[in-house]
Short mmCIF file of C-alpha atoms in Angstrom, two decimals:
data_model
loop_
_atom_site.label_atom_id
_atom_site.label_comp_id
_atom_site.label_asym_id
_atom_site.label_seq_id
_atom_site.Cartn_x
_atom_site.Cartn_y
_atom_site.Cartn_z
CA UNK A 1 13.70 6.99 10.33
CA UNK A 2 12.35 3.69 9.16
CA UNK A 3 12.57 2.64 5.56
CA UNK A 4 11.98 -0.47 3.56
CA UNK A 5 14.17 -1.96 0.85
CA UNK A 6 13.01 -4.58 -1.59
CA UNK A 7 16.14 -5.64 -3.39
CA UNK A 8 14.51 -7.33 -6.37
CA UNK A 9 12.24 -5.37 -8.71
CA UNK A 10 11.30 -8.56 -10.58
CA UNK A 11 11.52 -12.24 -9.73
CA UNK A 12 10.82 -14.95 -12.33
CA UNK A 13 10.08 -18.43 -11.04
CA UNK A 14 8.70 -21.60 -12.55
CA UNK A 15 5.27 -22.81 -11.57
CA UNK A 16 5.32 -25.14 -8.55
CA UNK A 17 8.82 -23.97 -7.60
CA UNK A 18 9.53 -22.22 -4.28
CA UNK A 19 10.00 -18.47 -4.11
CA UNK A 20 11.48 -15.95 -1.70
CA UNK A 21 10.91 -12.21 -2.00
CA UNK A 22 13.38 -10.21 0.01
CA UNK A 23 12.67 -7.27 2.28
CA UNK A 24 14.96 -5.39 4.61
CA UNK A 25 14.00 -2.59 6.92
CA UNK A 26 15.86 0.00 8.92
CA UNK A 27 14.67 0.78 12.37
CA UNK A 28 15.99 1.43 15.82
CA UNK A 29 12.73 0.75 17.61
CA UNK A 30 10.05 -1.92 17.70
CA UNK A 31 8.64 -2.64 14.30
CA UNK A 32 5.40 -3.64 12.77
CA UNK A 33 5.89 -5.25 9.37
CA UNK A 34 3.52 -6.15 6.56
CA UNK A 35 3.39 -7.80 3.17
CA UNK A 36 0.75 -6.78 0.65
CA UNK A 37 -0.14 -8.16 -2.78
CA UNK A 38 -1.44 -6.14 -5.70
CA UNK A 39 -3.11 -7.72 -8.71
CA UNK A 40 -3.26 -5.65 -11.94
CA UNK A 41 -5.35 -2.50 -11.70
CA UNK A 42 -6.48 -3.24 -8.17
CA UNK A 43 -5.77 -1.97 -4.70
CA UNK A 44 -3.46 -3.73 -2.28
CA UNK A 45 -4.52 -6.70 -0.20
CA UNK A 46 -2.89 -7.66 3.09
CA UNK A 47 -1.02 -10.98 2.89
CA UNK A 48 0.33 -11.12 6.42
CA UNK A 49 1.58 -9.00 9.28
CA UNK A 50 4.12 -9.15 12.09
CA UNK A 51 3.26 -7.18 15.21
CA UNK A 52 4.88 -9.26 17.94
CA UNK A 53 5.28 -12.85 19.11
CA UNK A 54 6.34 -15.71 16.86
CA UNK A 55 8.85 -14.65 14.24
CA UNK A 56 7.32 -16.97 11.64
CA UNK A 57 4.12 -15.47 10.34
CA UNK A 58 1.66 -17.33 8.15
CA UNK A 59 -0.59 -15.48 5.77
CA UNK A 60 -3.16 -16.07 3.09
CA UNK A 61 -2.65 -18.01 -0.15
CA UNK A 62 0.06 -20.21 1.40
CA UNK A 63 2.56 -17.39 1.97
CA UNK A 64 4.66 -17.00 5.08
CA UNK A 65 7.34 -14.59 6.27
CA UNK A 66 10.02 -14.68 8.90
CA UNK A 67 10.98 -11.71 11.04
CA UNK A 68 14.73 -11.66 11.62
CA UNK A 69 15.72 -8.89 13.98
CA UNK A 70 19.48 -9.46 13.74
CA UNK A 71 19.39 -9.20 9.96
CA UNK A 72 16.58 -6.62 9.92
CA UNK A 73 14.77 -8.70 7.35
CA UNK A 74 11.24 -9.86 6.70
CA UNK A 75 11.44 -12.11 3.65
CA UNK A 76 8.31 -13.56 2.10
CA UNK A 77 8.24 -17.21 1.05
CA UNK A 78 6.00 -19.74 -0.60
CA UNK A 79 7.00 -23.38 -1.06
CA UNK A 80 5.18 -23.86 -4.36
CA UNK A 81 3.87 -21.02 -6.52
CA UNK A 82 0.90 -21.08 -8.82
CA UNK A 83 0.17 -19.05 -11.92
CA UNK A 84 -2.42 -17.12 -9.89
CA UNK A 85 0.38 -15.75 -7.70
CA UNK A 86 1.45 -13.48 -10.57
CA UNK A 87 1.25 -10.04 -8.99
CA UNK A 88 3.29 -7.30 -7.39
CA UNK A 89 4.29 -7.71 -3.77
CA UNK A 90 5.00 -4.89 -1.36
CA UNK A 91 6.77 -4.97 1.95
CA UNK A 92 5.81 -2.24 4.41
CA UNK A 93 6.76 -0.97 7.85
CA UNK A 94 4.87 1.17 10.32
CA UNK A 95 6.59 4.44 11.18
CA UNK A 96 5.24 7.31 13.24
CA UNK A 97 1.64 6.16 12.84
CA UNK A 98 2.06 5.76 9.09
CA UNK A 99 2.72 2.78 6.83
CA UNK A 100 5.76 3.14 4.56
CA UNK A 101 6.05 0.87 1.55
CA UNK A 102 8.94 -0.56 -0.40
CA UNK A 103 9.10 -0.17 -4.16
CA UNK A 104 7.59 -3.57 -4.81
CA UNK A 105 8.67 -6.85 -6.38
CA UNK A 106 6.92 -8.15 -9.45
CA UNK A 107 6.54 -11.93 -9.37
CA UNK A 108 6.48 -13.62 -12.77
CA UNK A 109 5.36 -17.22 -12.85
CA UNK A 110 6.82 -19.16 -15.75
CA UNK A 111 4.90 -22.16 -17.16
CA UNK B 1 -18.27 -5.59 7.68
CA UNK B 2 -16.20 -2.64 6.61
CA UNK B 3 -15.96 -1.54 3.01
CA UNK B 4 -14.14 1.24 1.22
CA UNK B 5 -15.36 2.90 -1.94
CA UNK B 6 -13.20 4.95 -4.23
CA UNK B 7 -14.25 6.65 -7.44
CA UNK B 8 -13.92 7.13 -10.31
CA UNK B 9 -11.95 4.07 -11.41
CA UNK B 10 -10.34 5.91 -14.31
CA UNK B 11 -10.05 9.55 -15.19
CA UNK B 12 -8.49 11.48 -18.06
CA UNK B 13 -8.06 15.17 -17.45
CA UNK B 14 -6.30 17.97 -19.37
CA UNK B 15 -3.42 19.89 -17.86
CA UNK B 16 -4.66 22.83 -15.83
CA UNK B 17 -8.05 21.32 -15.02
CA UNK B 18 -9.26 20.71 -11.45
CA UNK B 19 -9.41 17.34 -9.74
CA UNK B 20 -11.60 15.76 -7.12
CA UNK B 21 -11.28 12.13 -6.08
CA UNK B 22 -13.55 10.79 -3.40
CA UNK B 23 -13.20 7.97 -0.93
CA UNK B 24 -15.73 6.76 1.63
CA UNK B 25 -15.57 4.07 4.27
CA UNK B 26 -18.53 2.13 5.61
CA UNK B 27 -18.93 -0.04 8.67
CA UNK B 28 -16.51 1.69 11.02
CA UNK B 29 -16.20 4.99 12.82
CA UNK B 30 -13.28 7.38 13.23
CA UNK B 31 -10.97 5.52 10.87
CA UNK B 32 -7.50 6.73 9.99
CA UNK B 33 -7.61 7.66 6.30
CA UNK B 34 -4.80 7.79 3.77
CA UNK B 35 -4.11 8.83 0.18
CA UNK B 36 -1.25 7.13 -1.64
CA UNK B 37 0.04 7.59 -5.17
CA UNK B 38 1.62 4.78 -7.09
CA UNK B 39 3.96 5.43 -10.00
CA UNK B 40 5.57 2.67 -12.01
CA UNK B 41 8.69 1.33 -10.32
CA UNK B 42 8.40 3.73 -7.41
CA UNK B 43 6.17 1.90 -5.00
CA UNK B 44 3.54 3.72 -3.00
CA UNK B 45 4.10 7.29 -1.94
CA UNK B 46 2.09 8.52 1.03
CA UNK B 47 0.48 11.84 0.12
CA UNK B 48 -1.89 12.64 2.99
CA UNK B 49 -3.28 11.05 6.10
CA UNK B 50 -6.00 12.01 8.54
CA UNK B 51 -6.75 10.86 12.07
CA UNK B 52 -10.02 12.79 12.36
CA UNK B 53 -12.44 15.25 10.77
CA UNK B 54 -10.63 18.33 9.54
CA UNK B 55 -7.21 16.92 10.53
CA UNK B 56 -4.95 16.51 7.52
CA UNK B 57 -1.24 15.80 7.48
CA UNK B 58 0.70 16.29 4.27
CA UNK B 59 3.71 14.14 3.57
CA UNK B 60 5.02 15.67 0.38
CA UNK B 61 4.67 19.26 -0.79
CA UNK B 62 2.93 19.19 -4.12
CA UNK B 63 0.12 20.33 -6.32
CA UNK B 64 -2.51 18.37 -4.39
CA UNK B 65 -4.60 18.88 -1.27
CA UNK B 66 -6.86 16.72 0.85
CA UNK B 67 -9.93 17.30 2.97
CA UNK B 68 -12.01 15.27 5.39
CA UNK B 69 -15.41 16.94 5.62
CA UNK B 70 -17.05 13.95 7.32
CA UNK B 71 -15.79 11.15 9.54
CA UNK B 72 -15.68 8.56 6.78
CA UNK B 73 -15.10 10.73 3.73
CA UNK B 74 -11.71 11.66 2.34
CA UNK B 75 -11.26 13.84 -0.73
CA UNK B 76 -8.16 14.45 -2.84
CA UNK B 77 -8.17 17.66 -4.85
CA UNK B 78 -6.17 19.85 -7.14
CA UNK B 79 -6.95 23.29 -8.54
CA UNK B 80 -4.75 22.84 -11.61
CA UNK B 81 -3.42 19.46 -12.67
CA UNK B 82 0.10 18.95 -13.94
CA UNK B 83 1.36 16.21 -16.24
CA UNK B 84 3.34 14.85 -13.30
CA UNK B 85 0.11 14.26 -11.37
CA UNK B 86 -0.64 11.23 -13.55
CA UNK B 87 -0.62 7.98 -11.61
CA UNK B 88 -2.63 5.44 -9.71
CA UNK B 89 -4.22 6.93 -6.60
CA UNK B 90 -5.16 4.69 -3.73
CA UNK B 91 -7.28 5.48 -0.72
CA UNK B 92 -6.90 3.37 2.42
CA UNK B 93 -8.14 3.19 5.98
CA UNK B 94 -7.04 1.62 9.24
CA UNK B 95 -8.66 1.29 12.64
CA UNK B 96 -5.70 2.85 14.43
CA UNK B 97 -2.16 4.01 13.69
CA UNK B 98 0.24 1.24 12.71
CA UNK B 99 -2.63 -1.15 12.02
CA UNK B 100 -2.94 -2.89 8.66
CA UNK B 101 -4.33 -0.78 5.86
CA UNK B 102 -7.42 -1.63 3.85
CA UNK B 103 -7.30 -0.28 0.31
CA UNK B 104 -9.84 0.85 -2.21
CA UNK B 105 -9.56 -0.29 -5.81
CA UNK B 106 -7.76 2.86 -6.90
CA UNK B 107 -8.20 5.59 -9.49
CA UNK B 108 -6.06 5.64 -12.62
CA UNK B 109 -5.51 9.33 -13.43
CA UNK B 110 -4.05 10.36 -16.77
CA UNK B 111 -3.27 14.03 -17.27
CA UNK B 112 -2.95 14.94 -20.94
#
């Protein structure tokens, strides 16, 4: 069965600094991977997705993620964060026609 | 364009009372529909999903049920709420299995 692990429950980072949010998945078959963002008291919004093709995926708001099959990872990165990036970020994987989510990483932007 | 509506936004219900949360999708036909529950620090738990009218799959045995009376309508229900049913409930749709999900704005349910 596929599962998703987000190792960090919270990540503090200074404004304009780079950030990486880690995600590892377990799977023995082809994967579809996603990153979502959730702002307070709202639903989730798709940041980016990997279905096939280039392993470097660019998303909205300047985020990107790299699919690494050998390390079974799909880490999310942004070169310079802004205060508006304060939110919770969820990694997800498709499994048996369903989307399974990690437990989320809360990104705190420090002034 | 497609839109998803979920209501109410917040709800406070006493233990033992019934529940009905509704979700509708506009601008697409035969969507896959999903109910998730979000508890603090536990991510999103898939509760139910549906690939068509009257077709409901349950992921976790619990005090809740779901129904899909129309193509673009998905309802989450309970006959008697428990304190443990408190949480943030999210409805979502996708055009096909394994496709990205599109979420509603959620319902914050507090059972007292």
